[in-house]
Amino acid sequence: MFYREAGQFKTTYKSDQALFPIAQDRYFVIGVVLFAFLVIPFFITDYWANALLLPFLIYALAAIGLNILTGYCGQLSLGTGGFLAVGAYASYKLMTSFPEMNLIVVFLLSGLITALVGIFFGVPSLRIKGFYLAVATLASQFFIVWLFNKVPWFFNYSATGQISVPPREIFGFLVTGPDASPAITYLFTLTLVSIFALLAKNMARGNVGRSWMAIRDMDIAAEIIGIRPLKTKLIAFAVSSFYIGIAGALLFAVWLGSAEPTEAFGIDQSFLILFMIIIGGLGSILGSFMGAAFMVLMPIFLKNFMVDGLGLQPAFSEHVQIMLMGVLIIFFLIVEPHGLARLWQIAKEKLRIWPFPY
Amino acid sequence: MPAKGVTGQEGLDTFPKLLLHNARTLPDHPSIREKDLGIWQSWNWSEVLEEVRALAIGLQKLGLQAGEKIAICGENRPRLYWTFVAAQSVGAVPVPVYQDSVAEEMAYVMEHAGAAFVVVEDQEQVDKLFQISETVSCIRHIIYDDPRGLRDYQEENLHSFKDVQEKGRKALRDAPQAKTGWEETINAGKGSDISVFLYTSGTTGRPKGVVLSHDNVLITARETAILEGLRPDEEVLAYLPMAWVGDHIFSYGQSYVCGFCVSCPESPETMLQDLREIGPTYFFAPPRIFENILTTVMIRMEDAAPLKRKLFKYFLGVAKEYGEAILNGENVPLKGRLLYALGNILIYGPLKNTLGFSRIRIGYTAGEAIGPEIFRFYRSLGINLKQLYGQTEAAVFITVQPDGEIHADTVGVPAPGVEVKIAESGEVLYRSPGVFVEYYKNPESTSETKTGGGWVHSGDAGFFDDRGHLKIIDRAKDVGRLNNDAMFAPKYIENKLKFYPNIKEVVAFGDGRDMCTVFINIDLTAVGSWAERNNVPYASYQELAANDLVYDMIEAHVDEVNAGLAREPGISGSQIRRFLILHKELDADDGELTRTRKVRRAFIADRYAPLVTALYDGSEMTHIETEVTFEDGRKGMIAADIQIRDMQTYEPPTSMEAAQ
Amino acid sequence: MSPEPVQTRIFEEEILSVSDVSLSFGGVKAIQNVSFDIKRGEIRAIIGPNGAGKTSMLNVINGFYHPQEGLIRFKGKARRRMRPSIAAAQGIARTFQNVALFKGMSTLDNIMTGRLPRLEKGIFGEIVNVFLQAAYLGPARRSELEQRKYVEEIIDFLEIQHIRRTPVGRLPYGLQKRVELGRALAMEPELLLLDEPMAGMNLEEKEDMSRFIIDVNDQYGTTIALIEHDISVVMDLSDRIIVLDYGRKIADGTPGEVQSNQAVMDAYLGVPHE
Amino acid sequence: MMFFLEVTISGLMAGVMYSLVALGFVLIFKASGVFNFAQGVMALFAGLTLVGLMEKFGLPPWAGIMATIAVMILLAWLIEFLILRRLVNQEHIILFMATIGLAYVLEGLGDVMWGSDVKLLDIGLPQGAVDWLLDDYNLYVEKLEVAAAVTAVIMVIVLAIFFQKTRIGRALRAVADDHQAALSVGISLRTIWVIVWSVSGIVALVAGIMWGSKSGVQFSLSLIALKALPVLMLGGFTSIPGAIIGGLIIGMGEKWAEIYMGPIIGGAIENWFAYMLALVFLLFRPQGLFGEKIIERI
């Protein structure tokens, strides 16, 4: 209905291969980005930043990471929580060991370190496939969490075993620590997430993404047409872990401020992010955002609804909430197993041919 | 690109001169595009100049002489368009040939024109040419655009387009003065030089080669471009046959005059998709295309969800009520404007866009009569669709509907520089700068058509209505007289009836008889779905055709036509007095229709003589047996009792009423 | 349908030779001591009843199966085992009996994957490439657009423009086969292995596919080895034919020779011919 | 030496429990290709239900168990009706996620129905050490663990008979190989699913009873599912003997590692050790313990 595609013809491959070939999509995305950067910072409060926007953005980034591995490359992973922890602890160690290091560099290095760990745990993927691999990734999950619990060097021998972020500035703005303003943390996170989302989209639609999808759709055929499975999978593991690592660093340093491995990076975290990409849509960057939004918003909504709306006991409502969460997830899987991104795409197709039904 | 009109073109009286001019004034403006390999490959004017120059010199190197003919055959392709101007630049005459014509037709045209060179699109035409090479001795060289499948062809006189251009480029490198020499030849050209031969696909007899000069084409193109305010930034889709005069004017003549860009679709099958992508601002289509698109729209909407269908219906109603008035700039109540604006957001805008019509500033239709309903439908959506009347012999434009004076049933007023008059016999005569030079090698026909004072016989019968608009009613030779001397134009009456979706074919009788009567074929799809909706059971066409309710419905249509005819001076006498619905569908296999689905009136009158007799002897029922050919080729007899209905006629309004 | 006498084409240079190859799975012998050669530029057919080892033979040629005995020489280099991806890099492409397209991708993307082995780089190159791809900068973008152009030529060649953006899973079988051929062509192979390219097609689709195969051979000069069940197609298309039965080669020669071979008639055609 | 034996026996006992849970996985995976992540929560749910029924209605253990079995069968039927039949032909990962959703539902439901505090489960299983072993050989072996092991062995034997000798059992085996073949046996796929989920539910109940008697019915019970996963990797997702042997290996290996390696590298390694063990094993034998060598076809 809103699309006006007549006259939007492409005279070069460059314009045909553009990120958003349809002008209306472009305008919409630009509008959303401008709103996120220029409007929200003026109205943001602590509650909005910490309860909604930061978790949304950070989980979206982690979901993009997992989507690269699972959605694009077809390698089911249950180790996301562990990789988040690697990113978090890497950033903690970097910040405390090198207090002068630029925060951006800290985050990038945290991502790189996680990527290396990811490659290490990705090696078995050559021989192990499907659910076997999924279970194998649990090994990394448990091992990493155990490691950060047991080796005091990782938490600088703190008595509690927790890690707490030191306050750090970037361009004179305080980004980490309890005194950082919500607008700054939000903008910092938004900038990183936007950039990395764009990069992920570029990878996904190019040769790298095609080789991932080839492995995902039919690994034998992919190998026969000359795609090297191990190399392709390892790249996916590396890139995926890089994203998750940065998300872990953000989660710890910018959002939570302090963390303890079993709580913040446990297997529930792995499942949460897996749900995000399944409900958002496998193999879709947009879906990663949608899934993250859904999984961040739903518990808040359910809690508000039951505690404030129905006046249930918080403890009781928590059980009901878990149950409803499960019900909603199953409902979603049944109604649209391809996720919110597919719904969005269907809606878009409908709008493009409006008023025609097909 | 600043939009500018067509001015300052004095002295630019040939296509090659215009090419040089455009390459100078609009070097970076796109000249032509082609959907190929997934994108719209584009050439700007300076690139086109280079391509054409290389081709022209290359053709010369192959031995093309001034005055020789070069046949062009294929779908709309940039290289084929370039061949026109390349040929013209060296004084040769391009002769476009319909690409779908069978080998003999092609052979006839090439032989008749004496084509020395042929430029074709692909292997299909090359094969056709080899097939006819025995009979056509004049062809010296064949040049093809698309090399696919032609690798193994060893014939010496077969060249690829690229090779010819490469020859030209080499010559230009070897002798740089060749370029100036070429430009000098161009500048020596005159507007009165022969520009093109366009063969008319005559319904009878052999095609005739209409010879047009540069002046013929360019003056007409320029005048009408000024009339419509065409600019260099128009977008045009070139999808009609290149051998047809319309395409020659709209996609070639006006493109060179205005400098606008022409886009060639990927293939005929993808035309609608390509139309949507390009979103032309200036668009021509024969009525049948508009008709097909409308049908598709309605069929697709049938499958929409009920709510959406209701919305669609409602806003089409709004459009019908206010749309045309708004387009015509008339006074419309605020409510109407608001509703229409809402409809534009919800329905018309997206609909036009999906069809590729949303950017149309000027849309033309011509060639045959367009159904008023269809015509109004498009206009009510806010598409400035207009009718025009033209002929190859006039370089298209004879009359055109001016903005703000659009009537569904006329073809407008004389185009700029055109004089039109109606002969005693009712035939339309015209005189204009676009009038052709002659029929090639056919002085007899030339003199029959072009008579004293430069007046050309159009061969069509028509009249000016009280608003000064021309109405075309029929081919002049088909127009007859009833016994009371009232004018009888069978096709006009038939068309009026055929505009009803329920009616598929009509055969009108009346010439040399007392009154006008008609045979009617109902449209099985339309009436069939009506029958389903109204629980009218039927097993066959024959049963449905004999149904009383169907007769009632058709009677209402005939009555409306009569009422309309009564208001038209000159033909109000030929209102329909009696009609019947034929018991079988007219069929080309039975010889009742031509292959292009035109009714063969005389044959039908003969075959169904008892029915014709019955129409005139006053009987209310008649019996007939007819031999038919079934789909598998077997023949058989069908018999039927056919009902005949009498109709009442209307009095023509007095002049007082007519004036209102 | 008797095949028309085809003008015999002469080929000199050997592109591939298979000597004394045997392959078995567990105890099952799929191929036994088979030897033959394929000359550069020819269309070579492999025929035989079901289970004769035809597909296994193709799998051996492109390194997917590793024969226990024998040698395969491709472009003068002999080897017994190799990874399929290396065979692909050396210029062997293939299609599959049951279409093996990437179901989640569009026609265009599927054919684009055929370009991937052409863009192989070393480890360092790959890492740089990932970064460039992510930023869609410089060489990555240029290469992407070049690949697109190349692939568009193939799309045009195979006349599948109208399904360019359609996910292949939604295409009818015949078109899927065509897309698969496109993907193989995108690899710019020197040797193209086609495993029943016309299986499950109607007559018209078969004719189209035959035309494409001939055009590929003709226009790109690609050597083709194909497995096909439709004998009339095989007789029309191929320069030479190998007949396998129970993993053994029972005949090898021009269509005419094979057709008049008694062993072939007995084993394969079953009933006396004509 | 005695200590080593004690560790080994204790490992074997734990291994039997793992085998039991893994068995539930295998049954469902074989018959419907569903990776049932909710298996652990099913054990918790079964335990909670049993405790709840016994507490609320004062049922004797045997009646409580019967009633819980009925509940588990009803649950299986509900799962088939509400979830499985609506997700037929979906990708494995979707079904997998659905079972995680199911795990949430069961977890919430169990808590809502019976409360979330730790409950003691006492159906009269013997407690304490086996006296004669302790006395004669100074070997400490829990009676409960022996009971669990015996129950598990009986369970396995019953299942084996069920699969080998009954018509339904044969159909279940057929369905794992070929859905069409199963249909020709004359049992609908849906019935089969209900049956396998019921059987898994009962297996879960047994696991729940054993684990619950030992350390109370509480949330951590659901985590035994995580213990069973490496067993599956090792033994194969579709192999019943694999589940049993794999369970024993993992159980033993884990205990050894905990006792002999734990002190060296920091303890609490039982969380990940089993996974590492399975992973390393798989690297050398991707088809698992009992799988056949995979011939890839194209």
PDB file of N, CA and C in Angstrom, chain A residues 13-14 16-17 198-199 202-203 205-211 213-214 216-218 220-229 231 235 239, chain C residues 62 64 83-85 88 94 96 100 102-105 109 112-113 116-117 119-120 126 130 133-134 136 141 144-145 148-149 152 165 183 187:
ATOM      1  N   TYR A  13      24.255  -2.965 -11.726  1.00  0.00           N
ATOM      2  CA  TYR A  13      24.186  -4.031 -10.732  1.00  0.00           C
ATOM      3  C   TYR A  13      24.387  -3.450  -9.345  1.00  0.00           C
ATOM      4  N   LYS A  14      25.153  -2.383  -9.274  1.00  0.00           N
ATOM      5  CA  LYS A  14      25.404  -1.767  -7.991  1.00  0.00           C
ATOM      6  C   LYS A  14      24.092  -1.347  -7.346  1.00  0.00           C
ATOM      7  N   ASP A  16      21.167  -2.435  -8.161  1.00  0.00           N
ATOM      8  CA  ASP A  16      20.298  -3.603  -8.014  1.00  0.00           C
ATOM      9  C   ASP A  16      20.685  -4.416  -6.779  1.00  0.00           C
ATOM     10  N   GLN A  17      21.959  -4.401  -6.438  1.00  0.00           N
ATOM     11  CA  GLN A  17      22.438  -5.178  -5.291  1.00  0.00           C
ATOM     12  C   GLN A  17      22.435  -4.346  -4.017  1.00  0.00           C
ATOM     13  N   LEU A 198      24.801  -3.769  10.300  1.00  0.00           N
ATOM     14  CA  LEU A 198      25.028  -3.475   8.884  1.00  0.00           C
ATOM     15  C   LEU A 198      26.100  -4.406   8.314  1.00  0.00           C
ATOM     16  N   LEU A 199      27.175  -4.572   9.084  1.00  0.00           N
ATOM     17  CA  LEU A 199      28.245  -5.451   8.608  1.00  0.00           C
ATOM     18  C   LEU A 199      27.734  -6.886   8.437  1.00  0.00           C
ATOM     19  N   ASN A 202      25.748  -7.198   5.327  1.00  0.00           N
ATOM     20  CA  ASN A 202      26.629  -7.240   4.160  1.00  0.00           C
ATOM     21  C   ASN A 202      27.243  -8.617   3.970  1.00  0.00           C
ATOM     22  N   MET A 203      27.683  -9.198   5.098  1.00  0.00           N
ATOM     23  CA  MET A 203      28.268 -10.531   4.966  1.00  0.00           C
ATOM     24  C   MET A 203      27.214 -11.522   4.488  1.00  0.00           C
ATOM     25  N   ARG A 205      24.603 -11.174   2.723  1.00  0.00           N
ATOM     26  CA  ARG A 205      24.091 -11.122   1.349  1.00  0.00           C
ATOM     27  C   ARG A 205      25.206 -11.299   0.334  1.00  0.00           C
ATOM     28  N   GLY A 206      26.427 -11.458   0.791  1.00  0.00           N
ATOM     29  CA  GLY A 206      27.540 -11.602  -0.148  1.00  0.00           C
ATOM     30  C   GLY A 206      28.018 -13.038  -0.252  1.00  0.00           C
ATOM     31  N   ASN A 207      29.222 -13.185  -0.754  1.00  0.00           N
ATOM     32  CA  ASN A 207      29.780 -14.511  -0.968  1.00  0.00           C
ATOM     33  C   ASN A 207      29.898 -15.305   0.325  1.00  0.00           C
ATOM     34  N   VAL A 208      30.311 -14.612   1.389  1.00  0.00           N
ATOM     35  CA  VAL A 208      30.479 -15.296   2.661  1.00  0.00           C
ATOM     36  C   VAL A 208      29.141 -15.899   3.091  1.00  0.00           C
ATOM     37  N   GLY A 209      28.100 -15.072   3.022  1.00  0.00           N
ATOM     38  CA  GLY A 209      26.775 -15.542   3.410  1.00  0.00           C
ATOM     39  C   GLY A 209      26.299 -16.674   2.526  1.00  0.00           C
ATOM     40  N   ARG A 210      26.571 -16.574   1.248  1.00  0.00           N
ATOM     41  CA  ARG A 210      26.134 -17.641   0.340  1.00  0.00           C
ATOM     42  C   ARG A 210      26.840 -18.951   0.661  1.00  0.00           C
ATOM     43  N   SER A 211      28.121 -18.872   1.012  1.00  0.00           N
ATOM     44  CA  SER A 211      28.800 -20.126   1.331  1.00  0.00           C
ATOM     45  C   SER A 211      28.229 -20.704   2.623  1.00  0.00           C
ATOM     46  N   MET A 213      25.124 -20.380   3.680  1.00  0.00           N
ATOM     47  CA  MET A 213      23.796 -20.945   3.393  1.00  0.00           C
ATOM     48  C   MET A 213      23.908 -22.231   2.580  1.00  0.00           C
ATOM     49  N   ALA A 214      24.936 -22.289   1.727  1.00  0.00           N
ATOM     50  CA  ALA A 214      25.126 -23.506   0.951  1.00  0.00           C
ATOM     51  C   ALA A 214      25.409 -24.674   1.894  1.00  0.00           C
ATOM     52  N   ARG A 216      24.546 -24.828   4.974  1.00  0.00           N
ATOM     53  CA  ARG A 216      23.338 -25.062   5.742  1.00  0.00           C
ATOM     54  C   ARG A 216      22.339 -25.902   4.943  1.00  0.00           C
ATOM     55  N   ASP A 217      22.134 -25.509   3.684  1.00  0.00           N
ATOM     56  CA  ASP A 217      21.063 -26.159   2.914  1.00  0.00           C
ATOM     57  C   ASP A 217      21.440 -27.558   2.469  1.00  0.00           C
ATOM     58  N   MET A 218      22.687 -27.765   2.105  1.00  0.00           N
ATOM     59  CA  MET A 218      23.085 -29.100   1.658  1.00  0.00           C
ATOM     60  C   MET A 218      24.594 -29.179   1.655  1.00  0.00           C
ATOM     61  N   ILE A 220      26.784 -31.541   1.506  1.00  0.00           N
ATOM     62  CA  ILE A 220      27.510 -32.395   0.560  1.00  0.00           C
ATOM     63  C   ILE A 220      27.601 -31.724  -0.805  1.00  0.00           C
ATOM     64  N   ALA A 221      26.464 -31.208  -1.253  1.00  0.00           N
ATOM     65  CA  ALA A 221      26.469 -30.529  -2.551  1.00  0.00           C
ATOM     66  C   ALA A 221      27.405 -29.336  -2.497  1.00  0.00           C
ATOM     67  N   ALA A 222      27.402 -28.637  -1.388  1.00  0.00           N
ATOM     68  CA  ALA A 222      28.276 -27.468  -1.270  1.00  0.00           C
ATOM     69  C   ALA A 222      29.728 -27.888  -1.436  1.00  0.00           C
ATOM     70  N   GLU A 223      30.078 -28.996  -0.807  1.00  0.00           N
ATOM     71  CA  GLU A 223      31.468 -29.442  -0.906  1.00  0.00           C
ATOM     72  C   GLU A 223      31.795 -29.820  -2.350  1.00  0.00           C
ATOM     73  N   ILE A 224      30.831 -30.441  -3.005  1.00  0.00           N
ATOM     74  CA  ILE A 224      31.100 -30.889  -4.367  1.00  0.00           C
ATOM     75  C   ILE A 224      31.220 -29.725  -5.337  1.00  0.00           C
ATOM     76  N   ILE A 225      30.518 -28.634  -5.063  1.00  0.00           N
ATOM     77  CA  ILE A 225      30.752 -27.505  -5.971  1.00  0.00           C
ATOM     78  C   ILE A 225      31.968 -26.706  -5.536  1.00  0.00           C
ATOM     79  N   GLY A 226      32.691 -27.178  -4.546  1.00  0.00           N
ATOM     80  CA  GLY A 226      33.982 -26.570  -4.262  1.00  0.00           C
ATOM     81  C   GLY A 226      34.040 -25.676  -3.040  1.00  0.00           C
ATOM     82  N   ILE A 227      33.003 -25.719  -2.218  1.00  0.00           N
ATOM     83  CA  ILE A 227      33.052 -24.932  -0.984  1.00  0.00           C
ATOM     84  C   ILE A 227      33.706 -25.789   0.088  1.00  0.00           C
ATOM     85  N   ARG A 228      34.716 -25.262   0.760  1.00  0.00           N
ATOM     86  CA  ARG A 228      35.398 -26.038   1.790  1.00  0.00           C
ATOM     87  C   ARG A 228      34.611 -25.960   3.084  1.00  0.00           C
ATOM     88  N   PRO A 229      34.102 -27.117   3.543  1.00  0.00           N
ATOM     89  CA  PRO A 229      33.195 -27.078   4.684  1.00  0.00           C
ATOM     90  C   PRO A 229      33.865 -26.554   5.949  1.00  0.00           C
ATOM     91  N   LYS A 231      36.516 -24.674   6.466  1.00  0.00           N
ATOM     92  CA  LYS A 231      36.841 -23.252   6.408  1.00  0.00           C
ATOM     93  C   LYS A 231      35.569 -22.425   6.586  1.00  0.00           C
ATOM     94  N   ILE A 235      34.748 -19.974   9.714  1.00  0.00           N
ATOM     95  CA  ILE A 235      34.488 -18.542   9.561  1.00  0.00           C
ATOM     96  C   ILE A 235      33.186 -18.193  10.262  1.00  0.00           C
ATOM     97  N   VAL A 239      33.016 -15.506  13.203  1.00  0.00           N
ATOM     98  CA  VAL A 239      32.223 -14.283  13.103  1.00  0.00           C
ATOM     99  C   VAL A 239      31.114 -14.290  14.152  1.00  0.00           C
TER     100      VAL A 239
ATOM    101  N   ASN C  62      34.708 -37.145  -9.351  1.00  0.00           N
ATOM    102  CA  ASN C  62      34.873 -35.849  -8.692  1.00  0.00           C
ATOM    103  C   ASN C  62      35.306 -35.971  -7.232  1.00  0.00           C
ATOM    104  N   PHE C  64      34.342 -37.672  -4.652  1.00  0.00           N
ATOM    105  CA  PHE C  64      33.430 -37.847  -3.527  1.00  0.00           C
ATOM    106  C   PHE C  64      33.570 -39.258  -2.934  1.00  0.00           C
ATOM    107  N   ARG C  83      39.800 -34.563  -2.299  1.00  0.00           N
ATOM    108  CA  ARG C  83      38.573 -33.950  -1.788  1.00  0.00           C
ATOM    109  C   ARG C  83      37.754 -33.422  -2.960  1.00  0.00           C
ATOM    110  N   PRO C  84      36.440 -33.517  -2.863  1.00  0.00           N
ATOM    111  CA  PRO C  84      35.616 -32.983  -3.947  1.00  0.00           C
ATOM    112  C   PRO C  84      35.887 -31.505  -4.196  1.00  0.00           C
ATOM    113  N   SER C  85      36.184 -30.757  -3.131  1.00  0.00           N
ATOM    114  CA  SER C  85      36.382 -29.324  -3.344  1.00  0.00           C
ATOM    115  C   SER C  85      37.625 -29.067  -4.191  1.00  0.00           C
ATOM    116  N   ALA C  88      36.696 -29.743  -7.720  1.00  0.00           N
ATOM    117  CA  ALA C  88      35.947 -28.595  -8.220  1.00  0.00           C
ATOM    118  C   ALA C  88      36.893 -27.481  -8.622  1.00  0.00           C
ATOM    119  N   ARG C  94      29.492 -30.669 -11.436  1.00  0.00           N
ATOM    120  CA  ARG C  94      28.501 -31.703 -11.718  1.00  0.00           C
ATOM    121  C   ARG C  94      27.110 -31.300 -11.262  1.00  0.00           C
ATOM    122  N   PHE C  96      23.247 -33.292 -10.053  1.00  0.00           N
ATOM    123  CA  PHE C  96      22.919 -34.488  -9.297  1.00  0.00           C
ATOM    124  C   PHE C  96      21.617 -35.116  -9.781  1.00  0.00           C
ATOM    125  N   ALA C 100      20.182 -31.199  -6.185  1.00  0.00           N
ATOM    126  CA  ALA C 100      20.810 -30.844  -4.907  1.00  0.00           C
ATOM    127  C   ALA C 100      21.053 -29.347  -4.871  1.00  0.00           C
ATOM    128  N   PHE C 102      20.390 -25.462  -3.215  1.00  0.00           N
ATOM    129  CA  PHE C 102      20.293 -24.899  -1.873  1.00  0.00           C
ATOM    130  C   PHE C 102      18.902 -24.292  -1.726  1.00  0.00           C
ATOM    131  N   LYS C 103      18.031 -25.034  -1.080  1.00  0.00           N
ATOM    132  CA  LYS C 103      16.607 -24.739  -1.121  1.00  0.00           C
ATOM    133  C   LYS C 103      16.224 -23.377  -0.554  1.00  0.00           C
ATOM    134  N   GLY C 104      17.038 -22.903   0.367  1.00  0.00           N
ATOM    135  CA  GLY C 104      16.668 -21.644   1.011  1.00  0.00           C
ATOM    136  C   GLY C 104      17.076 -20.418   0.214  1.00  0.00           C
ATOM    137  N   MET C 105      17.724 -20.610  -0.919  1.00  0.00           N
ATOM    138  CA  MET C 105      18.221 -19.451  -1.643  1.00  0.00           C
ATOM    139  C   MET C 105      17.512 -19.284  -2.976  1.00  0.00           C
ATOM    140  N   ASP C 109      21.113 -16.560  -6.262  1.00  0.00           N
ATOM    141  CA  ASP C 109      22.102 -16.895  -5.232  1.00  0.00           C
ATOM    142  C   ASP C 109      22.650 -18.301  -5.442  1.00  0.00           C
ATOM    143  N   MET C 112      25.123 -18.090  -8.047  1.00  0.00           N
ATOM    144  CA  MET C 112      26.271 -17.344  -7.527  1.00  0.00           C
ATOM    145  C   MET C 112      27.195 -18.254  -6.706  1.00  0.00           C
ATOM    146  N   THR C 113      26.622 -19.229  -5.999  1.00  0.00           N
ATOM    147  CA  THR C 113      27.483 -20.106  -5.205  1.00  0.00           C
ATOM    148  C   THR C 113      28.465 -20.858  -6.106  1.00  0.00           C
ATOM    149  N   LEU C 116      31.828 -19.410  -6.151  1.00  0.00           N
ATOM    150  CA  LEU C 116      32.640 -19.347  -4.929  1.00  0.00           C
ATOM    151  C   LEU C 116      34.027 -19.984  -5.074  1.00  0.00           C
ATOM    152  N   PRO C 117      34.123 -21.212  -5.621  1.00  0.00           N
ATOM    153  CA  PRO C 117      35.457 -21.813  -5.703  1.00  0.00           C
ATOM    154  C   PRO C 117      36.415 -20.987  -6.540  1.00  0.00           C
ATOM    155  N   LEU C 119      36.788 -17.990  -6.263  1.00  0.00           N
ATOM    156  CA  LEU C 119      37.265 -16.868  -5.467  1.00  0.00           C
ATOM    157  C   LEU C 119      38.084 -17.341  -4.275  1.00  0.00           C
ATOM    158  N   GLU C 120      38.482 -18.622  -4.314  1.00  0.00           N
ATOM    159  CA  GLU C 120      39.255 -19.167  -3.203  1.00  0.00           C
ATOM    160  C   GLU C 120      40.533 -18.375  -2.984  1.00  0.00           C
ATOM    161  N   GLU C 126      41.343 -15.014   2.971  1.00  0.00           N
ATOM    162  CA  GLU C 126      39.967 -15.243   3.394  1.00  0.00           C
ATOM    163  C   GLU C 126      39.572 -14.304   4.527  1.00  0.00           C
ATOM    164  N   VAL C 130      36.632 -11.549   4.482  1.00  0.00           N
ATOM    165  CA  VAL C 130      35.468 -11.428   5.359  1.00  0.00           C
ATOM    166  C   VAL C 130      35.287  -9.981   5.788  1.00  0.00           C
ATOM    167  N   GLN C 133      34.095  -7.956   2.811  1.00  0.00           N
ATOM    168  CA  GLN C 133      32.681  -8.281   2.544  1.00  0.00           C
ATOM    169  C   GLN C 133      31.781  -7.557   3.518  1.00  0.00           C
ATOM    170  N   ALA C 134      32.176  -7.613   4.790  1.00  0.00           N
ATOM    171  CA  ALA C 134      31.347  -7.018   5.821  1.00  0.00           C
ATOM    172  C   ALA C 134      31.185  -5.535   5.559  1.00  0.00           C
ATOM    173  N   TYR C 136      31.568  -4.234   2.692  1.00  0.00           N
ATOM    174  CA  TYR C 136      31.129  -4.115   1.295  1.00  0.00           C
ATOM    175  C   TYR C 136      31.966  -3.063   0.596  1.00  0.00           C
ATOM    176  N   ARG C 141      33.257  -5.548  -3.181  1.00  0.00           N
ATOM    177  CA  ARG C 141      32.099  -5.080  -3.932  1.00  0.00           C
ATOM    178  C   ARG C 141      32.315  -5.291  -5.431  1.00  0.00           C
ATOM    179  N   GLU C 144      31.915  -8.852  -6.288  1.00  0.00           N
ATOM    180  CA  GLU C 144      30.495  -9.218  -6.218  1.00  0.00           C
ATOM    181  C   GLU C 144      29.777  -8.812  -7.513  1.00  0.00           C
ATOM    182  N   LEU C 145      30.034  -7.600  -7.960  1.00  0.00           N
ATOM    183  CA  LEU C 145      29.345  -7.118  -9.159  1.00  0.00           C
ATOM    184  C   LEU C 145      29.820  -7.862 -10.405  1.00  0.00           C
ATOM    185  N   ARG C 148      28.143 -11.179 -10.399  1.00  0.00           N
ATOM    186  CA  ARG C 148      26.749 -11.005 -10.766  1.00  0.00           C
ATOM    187  C   ARG C 148      26.611 -10.942 -12.289  1.00  0.00           C
ATOM    188  N   LYS C 149      27.513 -10.189 -12.898  1.00  0.00           N
ATOM    189  CA  LYS C 149      27.438 -10.029 -14.342  1.00  0.00           C
ATOM    190  C   LYS C 149      27.644 -11.377 -15.024  1.00  0.00           C
ATOM    191  N   GLU C 152      24.608 -13.458 -14.594  1.00  0.00           N
ATOM    192  CA  GLU C 152      23.501 -12.994 -15.425  1.00  0.00           C
ATOM    193  C   GLU C 152      23.608 -13.541 -16.849  1.00  0.00           C
ATOM    194  N   ARG C 165      14.698 -14.212  -8.947  1.00  0.00           N
ATOM    195  CA  ARG C 165      14.590 -13.941  -7.510  1.00  0.00           C
ATOM    196  C   ARG C 165      13.740 -14.975  -6.777  1.00  0.00           C
ATOM    197  N   ARG C 183      24.245 -23.508 -11.984  1.00  0.00           N
ATOM    198  CA  ARG C 183      25.223 -23.447 -10.898  1.00  0.00           C
ATOM    199  C   ARG C 183      26.523 -24.130 -11.315  1.00  0.00           C
ATOM    200  N   MET C 187      30.732 -22.431 -12.421  1.00  0.00           N
ATOM    201  CA  MET C 187      32.074 -22.834 -11.990  1.00  0.00           C
ATOM    202  C   MET C 187      33.061 -22.794 -13.145  1.00  0.00           C
TER     203      MET C 187
END
